[in-house]
XYZ file of C-alpha atoms in Angstrom:
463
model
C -139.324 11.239 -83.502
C -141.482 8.834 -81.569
C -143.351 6.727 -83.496
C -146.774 4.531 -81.981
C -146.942 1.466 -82.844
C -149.708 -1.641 -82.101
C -148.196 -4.917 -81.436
C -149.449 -7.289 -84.713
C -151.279 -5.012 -86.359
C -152.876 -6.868 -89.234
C -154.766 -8.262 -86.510
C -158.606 -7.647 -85.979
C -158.405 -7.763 -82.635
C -158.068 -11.190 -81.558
C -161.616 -11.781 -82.009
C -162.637 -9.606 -78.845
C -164.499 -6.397 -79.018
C -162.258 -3.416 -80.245
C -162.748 -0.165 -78.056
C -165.470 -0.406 -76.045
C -163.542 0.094 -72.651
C -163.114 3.880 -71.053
C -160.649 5.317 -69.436
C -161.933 4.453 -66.084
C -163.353 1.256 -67.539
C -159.574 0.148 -68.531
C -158.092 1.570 -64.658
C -160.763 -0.846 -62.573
C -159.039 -4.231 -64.440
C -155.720 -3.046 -62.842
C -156.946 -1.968 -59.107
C -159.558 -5.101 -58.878
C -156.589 -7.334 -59.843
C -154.801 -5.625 -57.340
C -158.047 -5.810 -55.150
C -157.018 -2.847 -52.632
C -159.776 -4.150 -49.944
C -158.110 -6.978 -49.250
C -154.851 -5.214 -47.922
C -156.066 -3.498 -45.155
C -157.523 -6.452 -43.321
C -155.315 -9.523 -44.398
C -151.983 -8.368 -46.060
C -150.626 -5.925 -43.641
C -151.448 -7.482 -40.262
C -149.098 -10.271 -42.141
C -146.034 -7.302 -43.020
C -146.851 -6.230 -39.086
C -146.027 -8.951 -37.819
C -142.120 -8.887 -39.605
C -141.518 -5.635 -40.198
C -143.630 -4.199 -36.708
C -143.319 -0.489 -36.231
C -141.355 -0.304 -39.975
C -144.476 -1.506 -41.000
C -145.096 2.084 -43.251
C -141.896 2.105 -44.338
C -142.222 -1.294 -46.359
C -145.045 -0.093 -48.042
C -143.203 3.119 -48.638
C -140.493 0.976 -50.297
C -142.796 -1.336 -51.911
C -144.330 1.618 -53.707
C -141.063 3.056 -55.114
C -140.175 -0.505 -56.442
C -143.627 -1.181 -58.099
C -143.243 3.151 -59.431
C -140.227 1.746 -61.425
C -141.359 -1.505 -62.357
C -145.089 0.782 -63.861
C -142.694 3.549 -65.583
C -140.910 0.234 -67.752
C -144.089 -1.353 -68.624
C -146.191 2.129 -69.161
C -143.319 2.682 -71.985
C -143.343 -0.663 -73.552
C -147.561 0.169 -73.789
C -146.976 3.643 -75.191
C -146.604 1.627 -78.149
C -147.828 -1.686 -78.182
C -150.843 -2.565 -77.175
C -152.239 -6.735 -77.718
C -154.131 -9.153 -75.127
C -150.680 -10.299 -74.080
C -149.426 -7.581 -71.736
C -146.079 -8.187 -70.268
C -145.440 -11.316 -72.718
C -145.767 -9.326 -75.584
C -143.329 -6.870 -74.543
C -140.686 -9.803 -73.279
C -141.294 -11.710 -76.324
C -140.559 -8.719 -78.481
C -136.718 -8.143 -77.183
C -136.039 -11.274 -76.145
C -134.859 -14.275 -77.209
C -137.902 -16.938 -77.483
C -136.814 -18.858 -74.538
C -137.157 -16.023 -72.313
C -140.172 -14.271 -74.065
C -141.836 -17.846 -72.912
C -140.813 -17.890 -69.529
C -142.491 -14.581 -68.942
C -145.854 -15.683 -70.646
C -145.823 -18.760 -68.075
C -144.668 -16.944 -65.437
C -147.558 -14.552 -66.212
C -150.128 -16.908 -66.656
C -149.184 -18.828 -63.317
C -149.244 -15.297 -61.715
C -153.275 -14.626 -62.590
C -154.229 -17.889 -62.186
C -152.872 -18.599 -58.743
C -153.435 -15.016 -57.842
C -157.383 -16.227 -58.733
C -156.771 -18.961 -56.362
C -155.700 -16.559 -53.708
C -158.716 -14.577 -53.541
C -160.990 -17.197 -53.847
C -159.526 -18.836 -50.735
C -159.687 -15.754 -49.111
C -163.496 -15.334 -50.669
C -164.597 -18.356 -48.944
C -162.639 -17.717 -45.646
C -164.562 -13.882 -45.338
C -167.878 -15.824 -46.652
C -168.313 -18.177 -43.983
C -166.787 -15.720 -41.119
C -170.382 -13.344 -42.334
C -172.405 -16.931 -42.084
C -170.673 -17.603 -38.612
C -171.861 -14.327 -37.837
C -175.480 -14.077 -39.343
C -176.441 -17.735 -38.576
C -174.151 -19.328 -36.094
C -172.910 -21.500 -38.632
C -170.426 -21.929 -41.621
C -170.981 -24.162 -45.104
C -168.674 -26.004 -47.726
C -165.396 -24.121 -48.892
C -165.683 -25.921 -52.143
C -169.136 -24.669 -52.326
C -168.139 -21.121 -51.861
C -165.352 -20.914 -54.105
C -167.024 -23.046 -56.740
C -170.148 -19.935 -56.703
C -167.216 -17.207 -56.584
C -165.599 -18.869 -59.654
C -168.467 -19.764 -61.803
C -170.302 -16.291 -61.187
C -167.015 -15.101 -62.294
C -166.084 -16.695 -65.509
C -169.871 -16.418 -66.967
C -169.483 -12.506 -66.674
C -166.238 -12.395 -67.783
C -167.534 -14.789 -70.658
C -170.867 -12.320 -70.962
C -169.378 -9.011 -71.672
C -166.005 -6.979 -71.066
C -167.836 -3.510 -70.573
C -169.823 -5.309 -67.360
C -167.251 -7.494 -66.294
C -165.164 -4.001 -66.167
C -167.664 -1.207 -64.311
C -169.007 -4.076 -62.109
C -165.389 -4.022 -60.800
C -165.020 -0.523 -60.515
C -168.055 -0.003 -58.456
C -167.331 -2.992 -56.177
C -163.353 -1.706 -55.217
C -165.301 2.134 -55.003
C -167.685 1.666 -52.470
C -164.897 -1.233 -50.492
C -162.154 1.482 -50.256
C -164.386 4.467 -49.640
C -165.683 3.187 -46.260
C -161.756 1.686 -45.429
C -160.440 5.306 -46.006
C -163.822 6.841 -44.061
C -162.621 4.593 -40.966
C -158.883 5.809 -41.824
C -159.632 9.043 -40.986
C -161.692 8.827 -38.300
C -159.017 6.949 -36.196
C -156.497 9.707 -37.966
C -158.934 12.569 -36.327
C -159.012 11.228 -33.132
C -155.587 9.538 -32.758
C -153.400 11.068 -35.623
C -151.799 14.458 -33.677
C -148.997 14.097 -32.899
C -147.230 11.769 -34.780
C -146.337 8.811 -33.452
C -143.396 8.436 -32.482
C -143.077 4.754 -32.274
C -143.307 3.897 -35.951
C -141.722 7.757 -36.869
C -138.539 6.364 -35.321
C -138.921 2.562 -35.983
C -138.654 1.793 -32.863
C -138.376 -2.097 -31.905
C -137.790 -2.545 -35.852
C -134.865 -4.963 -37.467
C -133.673 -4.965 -40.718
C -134.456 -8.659 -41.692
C -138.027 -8.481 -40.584
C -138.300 -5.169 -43.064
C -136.452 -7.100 -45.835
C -139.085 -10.147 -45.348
C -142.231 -7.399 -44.864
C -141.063 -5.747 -47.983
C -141.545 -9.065 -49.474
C -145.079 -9.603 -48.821
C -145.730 -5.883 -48.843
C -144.763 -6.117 -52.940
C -147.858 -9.296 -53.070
C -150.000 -6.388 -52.099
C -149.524 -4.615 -55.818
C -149.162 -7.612 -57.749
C -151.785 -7.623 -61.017
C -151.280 -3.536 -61.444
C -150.228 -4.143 -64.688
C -153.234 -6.223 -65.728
C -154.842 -3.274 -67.642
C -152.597 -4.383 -70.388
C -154.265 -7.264 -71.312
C -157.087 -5.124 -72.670
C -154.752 -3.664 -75.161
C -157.275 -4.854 -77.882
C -160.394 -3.787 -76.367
C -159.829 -0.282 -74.231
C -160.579 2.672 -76.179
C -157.083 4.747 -77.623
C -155.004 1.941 -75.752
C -151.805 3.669 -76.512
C -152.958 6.677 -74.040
C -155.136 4.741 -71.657
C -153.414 1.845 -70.354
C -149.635 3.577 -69.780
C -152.130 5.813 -67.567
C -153.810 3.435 -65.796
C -150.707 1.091 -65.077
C -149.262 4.612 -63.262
C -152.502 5.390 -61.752
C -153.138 1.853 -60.487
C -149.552 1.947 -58.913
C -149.696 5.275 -57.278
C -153.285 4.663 -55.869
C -152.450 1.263 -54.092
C -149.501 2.964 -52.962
C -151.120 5.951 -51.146
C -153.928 3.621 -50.023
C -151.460 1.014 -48.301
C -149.049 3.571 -46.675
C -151.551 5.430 -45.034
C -153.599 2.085 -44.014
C -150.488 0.349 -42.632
C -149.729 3.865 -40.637
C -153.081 3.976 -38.991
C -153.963 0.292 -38.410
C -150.713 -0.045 -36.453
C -151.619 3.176 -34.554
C -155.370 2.546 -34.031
C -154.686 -0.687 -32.628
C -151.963 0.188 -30.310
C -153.991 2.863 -29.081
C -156.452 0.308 -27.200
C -153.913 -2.164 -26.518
C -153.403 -4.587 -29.322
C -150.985 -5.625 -31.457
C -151.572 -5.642 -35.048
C -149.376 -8.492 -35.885
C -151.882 -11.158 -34.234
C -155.131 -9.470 -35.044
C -157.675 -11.538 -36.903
C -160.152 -9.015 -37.565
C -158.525 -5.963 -37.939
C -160.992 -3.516 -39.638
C -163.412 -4.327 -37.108
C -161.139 -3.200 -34.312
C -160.017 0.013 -35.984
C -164.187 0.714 -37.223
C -164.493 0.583 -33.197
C -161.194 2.860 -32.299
C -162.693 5.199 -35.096
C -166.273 5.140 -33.128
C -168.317 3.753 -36.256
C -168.859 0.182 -35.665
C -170.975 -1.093 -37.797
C -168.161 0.183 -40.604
C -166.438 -2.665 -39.430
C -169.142 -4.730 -40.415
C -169.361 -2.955 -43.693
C -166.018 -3.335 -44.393
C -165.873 -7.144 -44.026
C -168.923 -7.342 -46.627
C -166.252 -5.163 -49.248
C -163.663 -7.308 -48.335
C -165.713 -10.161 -49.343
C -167.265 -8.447 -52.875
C -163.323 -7.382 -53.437
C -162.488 -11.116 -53.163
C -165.296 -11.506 -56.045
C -163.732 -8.365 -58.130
C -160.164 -9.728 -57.763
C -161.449 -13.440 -59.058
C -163.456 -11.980 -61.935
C -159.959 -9.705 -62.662
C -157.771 -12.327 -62.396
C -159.821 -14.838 -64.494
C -160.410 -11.772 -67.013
C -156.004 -11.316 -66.968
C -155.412 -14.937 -67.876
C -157.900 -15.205 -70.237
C -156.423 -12.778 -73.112
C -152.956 -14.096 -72.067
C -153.847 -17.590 -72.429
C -155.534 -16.484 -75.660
C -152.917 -14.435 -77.234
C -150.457 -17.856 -76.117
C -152.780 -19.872 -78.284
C -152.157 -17.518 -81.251
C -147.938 -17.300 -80.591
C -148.655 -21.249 -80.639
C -147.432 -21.129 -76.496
C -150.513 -23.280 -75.984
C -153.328 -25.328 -77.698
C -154.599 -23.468 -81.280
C -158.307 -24.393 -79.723
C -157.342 -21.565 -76.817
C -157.565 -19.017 -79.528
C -161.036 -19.334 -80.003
C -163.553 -16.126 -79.411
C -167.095 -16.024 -78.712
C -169.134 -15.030 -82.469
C -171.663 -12.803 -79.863
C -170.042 -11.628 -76.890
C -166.366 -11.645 -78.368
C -164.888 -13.055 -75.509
C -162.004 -15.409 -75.383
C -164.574 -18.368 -74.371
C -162.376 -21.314 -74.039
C -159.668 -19.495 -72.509
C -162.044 -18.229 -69.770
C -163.083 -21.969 -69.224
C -159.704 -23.161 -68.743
C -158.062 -20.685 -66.264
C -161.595 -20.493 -64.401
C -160.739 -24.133 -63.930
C -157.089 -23.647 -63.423
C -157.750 -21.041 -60.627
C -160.241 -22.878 -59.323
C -158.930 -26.503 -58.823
C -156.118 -26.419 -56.592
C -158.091 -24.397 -54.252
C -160.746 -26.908 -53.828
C -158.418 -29.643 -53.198
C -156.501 -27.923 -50.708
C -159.972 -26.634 -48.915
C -160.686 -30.562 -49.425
C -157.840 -31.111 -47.290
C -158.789 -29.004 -44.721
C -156.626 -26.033 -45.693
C -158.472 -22.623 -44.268
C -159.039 -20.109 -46.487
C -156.266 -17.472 -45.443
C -154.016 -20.535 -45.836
C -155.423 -20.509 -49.401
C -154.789 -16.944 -49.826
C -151.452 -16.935 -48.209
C -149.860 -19.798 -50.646
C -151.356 -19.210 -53.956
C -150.783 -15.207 -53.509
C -147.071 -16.245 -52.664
C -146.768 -18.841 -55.544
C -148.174 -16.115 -57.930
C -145.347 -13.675 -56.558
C -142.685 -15.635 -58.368
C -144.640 -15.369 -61.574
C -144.789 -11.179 -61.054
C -141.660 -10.602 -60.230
C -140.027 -12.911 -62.870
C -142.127 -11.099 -65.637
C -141.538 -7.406 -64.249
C -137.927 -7.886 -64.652
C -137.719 -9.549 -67.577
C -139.719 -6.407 -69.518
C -137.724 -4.153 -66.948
C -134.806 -5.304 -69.128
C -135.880 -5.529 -71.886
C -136.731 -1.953 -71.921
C -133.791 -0.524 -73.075
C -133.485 -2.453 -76.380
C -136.549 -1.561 -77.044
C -136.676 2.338 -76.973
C -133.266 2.265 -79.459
C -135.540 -0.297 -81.392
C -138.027 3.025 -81.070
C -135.786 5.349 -81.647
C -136.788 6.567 -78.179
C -133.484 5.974 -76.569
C -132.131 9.025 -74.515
C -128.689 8.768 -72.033
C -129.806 7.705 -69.171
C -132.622 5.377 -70.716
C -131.418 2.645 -68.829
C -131.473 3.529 -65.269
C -134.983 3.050 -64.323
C -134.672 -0.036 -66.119
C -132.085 -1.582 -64.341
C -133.159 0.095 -60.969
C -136.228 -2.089 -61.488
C -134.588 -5.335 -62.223
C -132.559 -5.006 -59.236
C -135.394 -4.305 -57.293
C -137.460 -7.791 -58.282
C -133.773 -9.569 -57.929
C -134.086 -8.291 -54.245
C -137.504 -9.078 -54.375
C -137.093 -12.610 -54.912
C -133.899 -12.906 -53.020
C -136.024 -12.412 -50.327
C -138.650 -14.879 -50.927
C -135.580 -17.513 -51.007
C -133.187 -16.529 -48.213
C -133.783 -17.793 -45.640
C -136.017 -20.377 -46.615
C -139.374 -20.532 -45.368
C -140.708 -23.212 -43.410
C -143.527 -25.193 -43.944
C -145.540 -24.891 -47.257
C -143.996 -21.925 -48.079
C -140.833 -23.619 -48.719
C -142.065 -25.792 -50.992
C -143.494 -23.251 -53.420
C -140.307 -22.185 -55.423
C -139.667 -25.746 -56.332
C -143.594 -25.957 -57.584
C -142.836 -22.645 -59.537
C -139.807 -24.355 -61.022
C -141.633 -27.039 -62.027
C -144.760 -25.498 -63.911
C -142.015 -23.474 -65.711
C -139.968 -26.089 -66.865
C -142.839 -28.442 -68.049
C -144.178 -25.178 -69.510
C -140.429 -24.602 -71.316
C -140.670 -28.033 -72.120
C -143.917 -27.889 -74.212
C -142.186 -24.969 -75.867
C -139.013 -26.669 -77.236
C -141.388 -29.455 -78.242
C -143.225 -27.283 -80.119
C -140.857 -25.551 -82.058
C -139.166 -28.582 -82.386
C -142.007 -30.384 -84.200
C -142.272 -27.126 -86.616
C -144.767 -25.207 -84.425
C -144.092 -21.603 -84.502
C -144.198 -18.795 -81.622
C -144.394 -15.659 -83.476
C -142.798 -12.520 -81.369
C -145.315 -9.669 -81.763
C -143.755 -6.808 -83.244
């Protein structure tokens, strides 16, 4: 007999608004974290130029990993639902240690997946000023608009903060997949051949394309930090984690397919392409979609900064409360019952490094590549640390059944070859400085925790 049951509940809530969020409401925090728009022009020219004609097949894979990793965490939210997400279900196997390295890990992730899209905000921003005036503006400017429009509607109200994202990553995707098909129509029959067969294709550049293909899904899960505030959470989020997964998927696949088609079709080569929705809105005879699409790419930036900075929030919050972080964190608006502080300090958090590094001359898809790839060791350090805790928890559940365990483990070795490849070889240049900064954060983050318990503060596992 199954039995549901809500992570701490003799709590109100946290302070923030109890089921307000629908169905659809609770979906659009997972696919604007994910923000879909920004694949199609920025993430797969970058697998296309490893993984070339293969460039399908990585997203193929990517999918199936990300499937497994969504089947662990949509069972841990069949029955626990709390602001925490992925913590909360690491935290409540675990042993302390490791239930804190996931809420750090997760934390980093939002946050410096916040800085990612910003970068990339003010990158698209001043391309459409280059284009409309002849001129660009400040970076720090633009991402210090992005971030402050962000975190006062995230600080304003859930509900808006939630269909204001789901309209935004609509109307984006609907005219990516309109330009899709048009290319499809006109260049789709018969297959081709090159990327049916892999031609030209090696098995290190798919192994490193995989890699970055996975960055494209990271934040699917982020529906789960509304567990206080969607509406029959228990039903509603385990969907939407699936949902979110399967939709990205089907998006990317046929996106990477056609992109790497429509472009070779007049000549070009995907893997160098700096505009590459505009060149397939051409090959697909509409133009001005290409346009279009840029302006989505931008608002997606916008959704994915306002989901990001939404994510952290309730973690950061629910950290305060396991005594992970500052008691002040835990703090809720009276009127808008919104985790206030905790909005405040990852808006800041997201927001800081990236106007440093603009500071510094750093261009904006710089930006986006480093903090996305920093905020890939925080993913795929908390998917499998849930992914094995899993098992443990169904017996705990009564849920077990033989063969419980397989997806499980599947999972976990899929983020262990995840991160393998993020390590081997080592990357040059920035890139290969960003595991050591991830090491870093978590030990001064493990740090704070042994101090804390240490001086008598207590981190409460939800249960």
């Amino acid at each position: 007999m199954e039995t549901a049951v809500q992570a701490n509940p003799q709590a109100t809530g946290y302070g923030l608004r109890r089921d307000v969020l629908s169905p659809m409401e609770t979906l659009a925090q997972s696919v604007s974290t994910i923000a879909p728009t920004t694949t199609p022009a920025a993430t797969i020219p970058l697998v296309c130029a490893l993984a070339g004609n293969g460039t399908w097949l990585a997203y193929v894979l990517a999918t199936v990993a990300i499937l497994l990793v969504a089947l662990c965490i949509s069972r841990f939210a069949r029955y626990s639902s709390s602001p925490g997400s992925l913590y909360t279900y690491a935290s409540m196997i675990l042993p302390p240690s490791l239930g804190a390295t996931a809420a750090w890990s997760l934390l980093l992730a939002y946050v410096a997946t916040g800085s990612s899209v910003i970068g990339g905000f003010y990158h698209y921003a001043n391309l459409l000023l280059h284009d409309a005036t002849g001129h660009g503006t400040s970076a720090v400017v633009l991402a210090l608009i992005v971030t402050v429009i962000s975190m006062w509607i995230a600080w304003r109200d859930v509900k808006i903060s939630a269909r204001l994202m789901l309209w935004i990553e609509a109307v984006s995707v609907s005219l990516i997949l309109t330009v899709v098909v048009l290319v499809l129509a006109r260049h789709g029959l018969p297959l081709d051949k090159a990327q049916v067969h892999l031609r030209g294709m090696s098995g290190s550049g798919l192994r490193l394309g995989l890699v970055l293909a996975l960055f494209s899904f990271v934040g699917f899960e982020s529906a789960t930090t509304l567990g206080s505030e969607a509406r029959n959470p228990l039903k509603t989020i385990p969907r939407a984690v699936i949902q979110s997964a399967l939709l990205a998927g089907g998006i990317f696949i046929v996106c990477a397919y056609t992109e790497v088609l429509g472009l070779r079709a007049i000549g070009q080569d995907l893997g160098v392409s700096q505009a590459p929705m505009r060149v397939l809105a051409k090959v697909g005879g509409v133009p001005l979609f290409g346009l279009l699409i840029d302006i989505g790419v931008l608002v997606s930036m916008f959704a994915g900064t306002l989901a990001c900075i939404t994510a952290a929030a309730r973690v950061l919050l629910l950290m305060s409360h396991n005594g992970l972080t500052h008691g002040s964190l835990r703090s809720t608006h009276k009127r808008n019952e919104t985790p206030s502080r905790a909005i405040v300090v990852t808006g800041i958090a997201a927001v800081l490094p990236v106007a440093i590094l603009a500071v510094r001359g750093a261009s904006g898809l710089d930006v986006y590549g480093w903090m996305g790839s920093l905020a890939t060791y925080g993913f795929i350090v908390a998917y499998a640390l849930v992914s094995v805790a899993l098992p443990r928890y169904l017996r705990i559940h009564n849920a077990y059944r033989p063969g419980a365990q397989i997806i499980p483990w599947l999972a976990f070795t899929a983020m262990l070859l995840a991160l393998a490849g993020n390590l081997y070889p080592v990357p040059e240049g920035p890139y290969g400085k960003l595991p050591y900064i991830y090491l870093a954060y978590l030990c001064a983050g493990l740090l704070w925790f042994f101090l804390r318990r240490r001086g008598g503060s207590s981190t409460p596992a939800e249960s």
